[in-house]
CSV table of C-alpha atoms in Angstrom, one decimal:
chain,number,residue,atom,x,y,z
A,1,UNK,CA,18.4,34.2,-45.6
A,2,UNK,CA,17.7,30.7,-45.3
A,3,UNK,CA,16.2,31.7,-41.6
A,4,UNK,CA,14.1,34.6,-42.7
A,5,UNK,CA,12.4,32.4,-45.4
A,6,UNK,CA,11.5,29.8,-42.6
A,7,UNK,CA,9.8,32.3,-40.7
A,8,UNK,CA,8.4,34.0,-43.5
A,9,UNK,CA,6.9,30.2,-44.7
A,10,UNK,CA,5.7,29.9,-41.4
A,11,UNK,CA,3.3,33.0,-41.4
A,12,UNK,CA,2.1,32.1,-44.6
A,13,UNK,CA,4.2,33.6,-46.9
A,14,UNK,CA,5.0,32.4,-50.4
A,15,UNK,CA,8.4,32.3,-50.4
A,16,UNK,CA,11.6,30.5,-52.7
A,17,UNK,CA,15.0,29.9,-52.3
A,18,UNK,CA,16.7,29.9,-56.0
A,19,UNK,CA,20.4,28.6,-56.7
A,20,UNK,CA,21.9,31.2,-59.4
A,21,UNK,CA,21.2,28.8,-61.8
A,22,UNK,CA,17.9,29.0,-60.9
A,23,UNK,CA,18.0,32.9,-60.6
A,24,UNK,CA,19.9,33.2,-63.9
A,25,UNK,CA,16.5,31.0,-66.0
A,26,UNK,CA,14.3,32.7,-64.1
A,27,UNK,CA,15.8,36.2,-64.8
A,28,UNK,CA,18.1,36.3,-67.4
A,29,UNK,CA,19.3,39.5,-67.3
A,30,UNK,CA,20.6,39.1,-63.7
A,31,UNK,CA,24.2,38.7,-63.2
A,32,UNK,CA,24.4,36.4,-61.1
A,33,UNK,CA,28.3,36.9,-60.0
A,34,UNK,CA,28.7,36.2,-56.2
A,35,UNK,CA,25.7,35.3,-55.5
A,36,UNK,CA,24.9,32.1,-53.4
A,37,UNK,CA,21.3,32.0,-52.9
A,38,UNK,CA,18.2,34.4,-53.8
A,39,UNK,CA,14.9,34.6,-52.3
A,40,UNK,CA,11.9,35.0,-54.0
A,41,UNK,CA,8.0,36.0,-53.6
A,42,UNK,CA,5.7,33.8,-55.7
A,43,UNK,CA,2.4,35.6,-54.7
A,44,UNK,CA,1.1,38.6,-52.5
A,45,UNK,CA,4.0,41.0,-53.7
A,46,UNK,CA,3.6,44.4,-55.1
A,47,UNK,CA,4.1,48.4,-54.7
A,48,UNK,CA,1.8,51.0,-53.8
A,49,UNK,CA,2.2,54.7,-53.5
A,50,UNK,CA,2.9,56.3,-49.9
A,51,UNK,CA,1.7,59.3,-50.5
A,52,UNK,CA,-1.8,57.7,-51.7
A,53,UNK,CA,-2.3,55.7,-49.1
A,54,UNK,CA,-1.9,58.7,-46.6
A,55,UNK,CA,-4.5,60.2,-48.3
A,56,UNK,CA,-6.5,57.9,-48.4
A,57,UNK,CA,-6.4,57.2,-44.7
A,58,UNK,CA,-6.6,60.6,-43.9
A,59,UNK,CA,-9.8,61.3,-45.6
A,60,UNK,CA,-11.4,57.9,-44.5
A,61,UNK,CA,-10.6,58.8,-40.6
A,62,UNK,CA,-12.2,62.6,-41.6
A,63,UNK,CA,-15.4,61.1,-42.6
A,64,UNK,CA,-15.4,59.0,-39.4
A,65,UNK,CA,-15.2,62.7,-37.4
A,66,UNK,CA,-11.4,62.9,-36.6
A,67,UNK,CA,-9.7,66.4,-36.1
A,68,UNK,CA,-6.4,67.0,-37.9
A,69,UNK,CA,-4.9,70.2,-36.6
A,70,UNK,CA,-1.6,71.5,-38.2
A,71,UNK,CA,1.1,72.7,-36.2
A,72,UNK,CA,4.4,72.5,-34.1
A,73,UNK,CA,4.3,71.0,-30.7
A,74,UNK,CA,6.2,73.1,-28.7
A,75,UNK,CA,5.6,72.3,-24.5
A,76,UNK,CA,4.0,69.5,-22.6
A,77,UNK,CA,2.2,70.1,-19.6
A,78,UNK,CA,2.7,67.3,-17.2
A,79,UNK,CA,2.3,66.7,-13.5
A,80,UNK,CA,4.5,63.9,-11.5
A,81,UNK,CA,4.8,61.8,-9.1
A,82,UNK,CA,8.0,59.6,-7.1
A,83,UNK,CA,8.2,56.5,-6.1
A,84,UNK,CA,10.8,53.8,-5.9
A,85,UNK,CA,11.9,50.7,-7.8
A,86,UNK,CA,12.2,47.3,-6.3
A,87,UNK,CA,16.1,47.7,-6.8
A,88,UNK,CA,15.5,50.9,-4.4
A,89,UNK,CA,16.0,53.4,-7.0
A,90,UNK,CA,14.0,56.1,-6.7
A,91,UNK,CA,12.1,57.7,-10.0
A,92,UNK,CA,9.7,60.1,-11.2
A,93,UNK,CA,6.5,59.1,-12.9
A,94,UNK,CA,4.8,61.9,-14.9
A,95,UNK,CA,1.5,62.2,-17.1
A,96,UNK,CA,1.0,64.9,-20.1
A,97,UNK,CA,-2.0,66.8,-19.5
A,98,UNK,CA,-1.9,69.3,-22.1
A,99,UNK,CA,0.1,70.0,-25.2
A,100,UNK,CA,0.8,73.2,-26.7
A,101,UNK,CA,0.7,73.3,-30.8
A,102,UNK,CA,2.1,76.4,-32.6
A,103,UNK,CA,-0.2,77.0,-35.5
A,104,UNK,CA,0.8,77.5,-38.9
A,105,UNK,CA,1.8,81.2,-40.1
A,106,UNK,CA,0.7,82.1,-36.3
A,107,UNK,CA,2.7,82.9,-33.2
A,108,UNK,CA,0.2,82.1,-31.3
A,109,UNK,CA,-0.3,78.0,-29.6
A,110,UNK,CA,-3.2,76.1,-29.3
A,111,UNK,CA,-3.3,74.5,-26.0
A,112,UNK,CA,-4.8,70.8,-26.5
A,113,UNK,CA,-5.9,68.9,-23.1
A,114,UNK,CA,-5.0,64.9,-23.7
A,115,UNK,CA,-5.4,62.1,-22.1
A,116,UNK,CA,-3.2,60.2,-24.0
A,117,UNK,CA,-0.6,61.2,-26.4
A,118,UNK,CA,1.1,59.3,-29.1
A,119,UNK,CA,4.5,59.9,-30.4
A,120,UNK,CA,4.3,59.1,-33.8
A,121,UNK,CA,6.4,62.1,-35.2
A,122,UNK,CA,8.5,60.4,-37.4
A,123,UNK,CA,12.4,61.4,-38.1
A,124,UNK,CA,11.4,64.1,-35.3
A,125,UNK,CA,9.9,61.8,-32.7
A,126,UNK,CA,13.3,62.3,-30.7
A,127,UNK,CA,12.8,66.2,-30.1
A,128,UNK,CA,9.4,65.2,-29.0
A,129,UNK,CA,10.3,62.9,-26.6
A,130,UNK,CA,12.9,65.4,-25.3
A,131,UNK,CA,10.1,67.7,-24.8
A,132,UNK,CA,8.6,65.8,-22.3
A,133,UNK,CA,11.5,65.1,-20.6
A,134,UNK,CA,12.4,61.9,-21.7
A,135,UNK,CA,15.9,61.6,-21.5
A,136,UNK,CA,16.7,64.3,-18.8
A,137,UNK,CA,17.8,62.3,-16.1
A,138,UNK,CA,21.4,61.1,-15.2
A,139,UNK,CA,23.1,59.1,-17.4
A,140,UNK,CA,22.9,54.9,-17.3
A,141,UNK,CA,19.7,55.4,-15.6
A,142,UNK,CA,16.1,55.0,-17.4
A,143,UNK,CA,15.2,58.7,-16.9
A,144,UNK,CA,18.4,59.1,-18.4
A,145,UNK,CA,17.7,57.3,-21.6
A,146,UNK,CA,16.8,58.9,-25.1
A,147,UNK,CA,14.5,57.8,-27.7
A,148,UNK,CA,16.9,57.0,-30.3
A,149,UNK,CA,15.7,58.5,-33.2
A,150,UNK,CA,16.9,60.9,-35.7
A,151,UNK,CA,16.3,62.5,-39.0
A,152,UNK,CA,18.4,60.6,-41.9
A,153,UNK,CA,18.4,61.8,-45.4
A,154,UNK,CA,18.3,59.0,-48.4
A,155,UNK,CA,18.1,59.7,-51.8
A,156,UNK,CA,15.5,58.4,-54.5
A,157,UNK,CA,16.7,57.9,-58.0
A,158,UNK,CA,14.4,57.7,-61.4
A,159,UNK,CA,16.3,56.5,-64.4
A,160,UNK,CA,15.4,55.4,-67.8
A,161,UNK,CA,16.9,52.4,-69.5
A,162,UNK,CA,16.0,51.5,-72.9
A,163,UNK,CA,17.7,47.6,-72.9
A,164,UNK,CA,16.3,47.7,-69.2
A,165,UNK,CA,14.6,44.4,-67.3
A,166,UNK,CA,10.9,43.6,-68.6
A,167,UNK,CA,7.8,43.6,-67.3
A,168,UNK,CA,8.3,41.1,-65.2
A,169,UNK,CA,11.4,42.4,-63.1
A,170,UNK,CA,10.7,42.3,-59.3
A,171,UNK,CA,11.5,44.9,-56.6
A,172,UNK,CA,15.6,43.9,-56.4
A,173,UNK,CA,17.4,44.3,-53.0
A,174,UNK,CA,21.2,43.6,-54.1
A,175,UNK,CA,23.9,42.5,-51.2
A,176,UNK,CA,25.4,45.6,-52.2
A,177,UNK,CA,22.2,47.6,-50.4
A,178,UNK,CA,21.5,49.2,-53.7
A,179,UNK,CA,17.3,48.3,-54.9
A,180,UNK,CA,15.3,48.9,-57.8
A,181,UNK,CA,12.1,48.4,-59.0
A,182,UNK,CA,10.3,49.1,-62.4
A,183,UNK,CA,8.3,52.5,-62.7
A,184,UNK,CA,5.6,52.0,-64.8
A,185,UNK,CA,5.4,50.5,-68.6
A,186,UNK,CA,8.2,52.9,-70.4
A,187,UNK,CA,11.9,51.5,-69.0
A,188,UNK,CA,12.0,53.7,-66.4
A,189,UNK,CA,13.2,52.4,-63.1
A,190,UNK,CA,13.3,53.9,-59.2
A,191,UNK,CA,16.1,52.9,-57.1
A,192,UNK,CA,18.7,53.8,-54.6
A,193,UNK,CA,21.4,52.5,-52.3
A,194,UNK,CA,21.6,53.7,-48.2
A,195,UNK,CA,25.5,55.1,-47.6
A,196,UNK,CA,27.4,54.1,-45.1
A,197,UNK,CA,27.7,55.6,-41.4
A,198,UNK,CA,31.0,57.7,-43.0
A,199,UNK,CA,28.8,59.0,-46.0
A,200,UNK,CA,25.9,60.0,-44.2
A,201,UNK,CA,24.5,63.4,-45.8
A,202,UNK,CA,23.7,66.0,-43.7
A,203,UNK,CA,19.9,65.7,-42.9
A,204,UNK,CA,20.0,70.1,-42.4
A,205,UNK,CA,18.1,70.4,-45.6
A,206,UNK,CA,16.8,67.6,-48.7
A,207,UNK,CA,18.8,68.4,-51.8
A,208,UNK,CA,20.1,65.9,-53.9
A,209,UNK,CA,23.6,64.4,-54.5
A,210,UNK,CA,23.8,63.2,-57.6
A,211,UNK,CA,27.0,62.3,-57.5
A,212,UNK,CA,26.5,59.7,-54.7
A,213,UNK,CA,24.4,57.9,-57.6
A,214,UNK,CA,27.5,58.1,-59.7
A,215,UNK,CA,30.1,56.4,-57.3
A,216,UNK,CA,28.0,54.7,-55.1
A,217,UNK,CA,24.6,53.2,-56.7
A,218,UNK,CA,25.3,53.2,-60.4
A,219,UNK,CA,28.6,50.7,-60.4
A,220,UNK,CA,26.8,48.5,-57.9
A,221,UNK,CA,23.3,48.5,-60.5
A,222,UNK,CA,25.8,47.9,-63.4
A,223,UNK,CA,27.2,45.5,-61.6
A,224,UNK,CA,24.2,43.2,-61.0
A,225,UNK,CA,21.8,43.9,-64.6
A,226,UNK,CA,24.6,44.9,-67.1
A,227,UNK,CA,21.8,46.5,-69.2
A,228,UNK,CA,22.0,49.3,-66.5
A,229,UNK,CA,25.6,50.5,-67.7
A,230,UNK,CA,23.8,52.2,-70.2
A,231,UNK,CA,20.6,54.8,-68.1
A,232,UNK,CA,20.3,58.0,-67.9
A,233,UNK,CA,18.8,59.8,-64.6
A,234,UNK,CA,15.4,61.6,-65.2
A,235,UNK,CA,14.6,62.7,-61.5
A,236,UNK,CA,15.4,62.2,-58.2
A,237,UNK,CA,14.3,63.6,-54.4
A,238,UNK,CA,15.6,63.3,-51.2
A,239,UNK,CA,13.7,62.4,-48.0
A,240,UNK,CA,14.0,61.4,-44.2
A,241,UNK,CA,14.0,58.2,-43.0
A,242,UNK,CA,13.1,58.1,-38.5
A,243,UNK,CA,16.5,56.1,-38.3
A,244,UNK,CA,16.6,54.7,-34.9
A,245,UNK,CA,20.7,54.5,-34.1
A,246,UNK,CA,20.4,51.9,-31.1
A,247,UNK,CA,19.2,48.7,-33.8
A,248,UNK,CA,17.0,50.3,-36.7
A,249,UNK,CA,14.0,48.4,-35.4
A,250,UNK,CA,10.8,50.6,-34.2
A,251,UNK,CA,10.0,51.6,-30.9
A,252,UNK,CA,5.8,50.5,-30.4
A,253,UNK,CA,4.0,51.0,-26.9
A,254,UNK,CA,4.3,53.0,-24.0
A,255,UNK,CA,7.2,54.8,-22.0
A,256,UNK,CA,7.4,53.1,-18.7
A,257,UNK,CA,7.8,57.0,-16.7
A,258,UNK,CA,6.1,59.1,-19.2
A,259,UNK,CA,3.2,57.2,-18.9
A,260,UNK,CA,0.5,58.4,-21.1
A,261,UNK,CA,2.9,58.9,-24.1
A,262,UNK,CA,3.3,56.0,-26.7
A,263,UNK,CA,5.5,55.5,-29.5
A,264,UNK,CA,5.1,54.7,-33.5
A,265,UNK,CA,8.3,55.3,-34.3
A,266,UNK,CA,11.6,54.4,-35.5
A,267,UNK,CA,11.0,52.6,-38.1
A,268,UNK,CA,14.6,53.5,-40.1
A,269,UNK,CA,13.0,53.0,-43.4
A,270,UNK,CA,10.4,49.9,-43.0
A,271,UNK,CA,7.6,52.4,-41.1
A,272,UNK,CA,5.2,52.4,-44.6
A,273,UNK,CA,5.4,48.2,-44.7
A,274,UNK,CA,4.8,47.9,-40.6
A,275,UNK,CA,2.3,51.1,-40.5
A,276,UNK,CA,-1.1,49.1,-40.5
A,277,UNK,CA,0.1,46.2,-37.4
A,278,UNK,CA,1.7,48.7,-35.9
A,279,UNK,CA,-1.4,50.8,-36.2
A,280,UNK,CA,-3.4,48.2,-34.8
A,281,UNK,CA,-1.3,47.2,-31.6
A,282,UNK,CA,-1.0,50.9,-30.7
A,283,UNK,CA,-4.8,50.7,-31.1
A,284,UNK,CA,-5.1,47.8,-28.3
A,285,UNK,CA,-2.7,49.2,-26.3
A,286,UNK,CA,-4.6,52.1,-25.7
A,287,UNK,CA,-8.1,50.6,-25.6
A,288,UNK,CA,-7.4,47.3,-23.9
A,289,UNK,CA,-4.5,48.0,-22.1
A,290,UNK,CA,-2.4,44.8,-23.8
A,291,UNK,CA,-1.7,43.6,-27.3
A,292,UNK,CA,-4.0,41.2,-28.8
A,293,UNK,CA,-3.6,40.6,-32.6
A,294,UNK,CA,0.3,40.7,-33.0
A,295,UNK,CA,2.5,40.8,-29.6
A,296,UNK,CA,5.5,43.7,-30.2
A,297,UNK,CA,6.5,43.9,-26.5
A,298,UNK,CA,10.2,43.0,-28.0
A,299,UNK,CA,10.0,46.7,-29.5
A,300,UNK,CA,9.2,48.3,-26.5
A,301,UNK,CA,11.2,51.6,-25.6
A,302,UNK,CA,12.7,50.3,-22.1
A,303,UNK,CA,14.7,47.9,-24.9
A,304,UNK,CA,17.0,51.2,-24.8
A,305,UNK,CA,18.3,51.1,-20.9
A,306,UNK,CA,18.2,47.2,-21.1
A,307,UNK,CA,20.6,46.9,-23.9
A,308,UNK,CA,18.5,44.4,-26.1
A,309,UNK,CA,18.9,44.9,-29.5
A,310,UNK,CA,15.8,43.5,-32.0
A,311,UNK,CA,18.8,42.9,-35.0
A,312,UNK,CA,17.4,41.7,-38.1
A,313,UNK,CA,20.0,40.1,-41.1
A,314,UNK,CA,19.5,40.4,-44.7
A,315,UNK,CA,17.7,43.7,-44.3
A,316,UNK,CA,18.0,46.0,-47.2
């Protein structure tokens, strides 16, 4: 923790570091059992809706003359070429030239000539990639490696709680994993807790398990804000996060044999916070050819057949 707030300070963040005492006058209605340190924003923090936001991108890049068309992708058409490593292995380079979309309530495709295609398909960006062939080859070689990304379902609870944290309560990221933030002005509160590799739901369809709230969120909210023992649920839904299994970081820039198709991806549940850099160096990838603003090369997909995790620590 003490690490992250360095290099958080050193970007410009307003960060703290509060001793539970300090946690415990700051917030009283923290328990502050096990806990050795806290971190804090002072400035710049805040929510916004996702869903908004989309929107509000979407209709911005519509009045700017961008085409969204709605649909499945369901071929690439690519041509190829060999040629051989410096190690002497030999490989085969290929470029999409055309993508066929299945159109809503059709069975007909729409075939789309590209020049460039960007993978940015979310918890399904793996079945894409597979599409084009990434992955095919044998395995332990780099035609042989996957894109690492899969569809994993997490649950969002809404709860009400009458004796719950003011106005003032921050977005809360226990040790536990479980969160919550306020919603609104009327004691209600959004909130949930990832489950463990063994309790991972099965991402075949987005219903709700409400008892994972009761033995696996709830004791760890009551734990930290005793006020919590008493809530009741309102609402809750159920949605996928792109949950890259190799190190949960994303995957940004291009595939070094497919090599007109970039990635956006991977993002295993920070994609919303990262979406406007990562935006922007996809951006200069594709125009200039290199990253200029923010260099991501660390989250570049040949990461995969090189071993190198990106790990992070203290990530909720």
């Amino acid at each position: 923790m003490e690490n992250n707030v360095k290099v958080q300070r050193q970007e410009g963040a307003k960060v703290c570091l509060m001793s539970p005492e300090q946690l415990q006058n700051k917030f009283p209605w923290i328990n502050t059992e096990g806990v050795a340190l806290a971190s804090y924003g002072l400035e710049g923090e805040g929510w916004f809706d996702p869903w908004c936001l989309l929107q509000g991108l979407q209709r911005k890049v519509q009045s700017m003359g961008v085409h969204f068309c709605h649909g499945e992708v369901t071929r690439f058409v690519s041509s190829s070429n060999r040629m051989e490593t410096m190690s002497g292995e030999e490989v085969t380079l290929k470029r999409i030239h055309e993508v066929h979309v299945k159109m809503d309530h059709s069975l007909e495709y729409q075939p789309v000539e590209c020049a460039i295609v960007i993978n940015a398909a979310g918890a399904w960006s793996g079945q894409i990639a597979e599409l084009a062939g990434i992955g095919n080859g044998p395995p332990g070689t780099l035609q042989g490696t996957k894109l690492p990304v899969e569809p994993r379902k997490r649950y969002v609870y809404l709860w009400h709680c009458p004796q719950g944290p003011g106005l003032e309560t921050p977005l809360v990221a226990d040790s536990s994993g479980a969160y919550f933030r306020r919603e609104g002005l009327g004691n209600n509160y959004l909130g949930g807790c990832s489950p463990t590799e063994e309790e991972e739901p099965d991402p075949g369809n987005l219903e709700v398990d409400h008892d994972f709230f009761q033995g696996k969120v709830w004791p760890h909210l009551a734990q930290r804000v005793p006020a919590f023992e008493n809530l009741k649920v309102r609402s809750a839904w159920a949605g996928y996060y792109d949950y890259n299994t190799f190190d949960q970081n994303g995957v940004v820039g291009p595939h070094p044999l497919v090599v007109n198709m970039y990635f956006a991806t991977g993002f295993s549940g920070h994609g919303l916070q990262q979406a406007p850099a990562v935006g922007r160096a996809v951006a200069e990838l594709v125009l200039e050819g290199h990253f200029q603003t923010i260099n991501l090369s660390s989250f570049f997909f040949s990461r995969f057949y090189l071993g190198e995790k990106v790990t992070e620590h203290n990530i909720f």
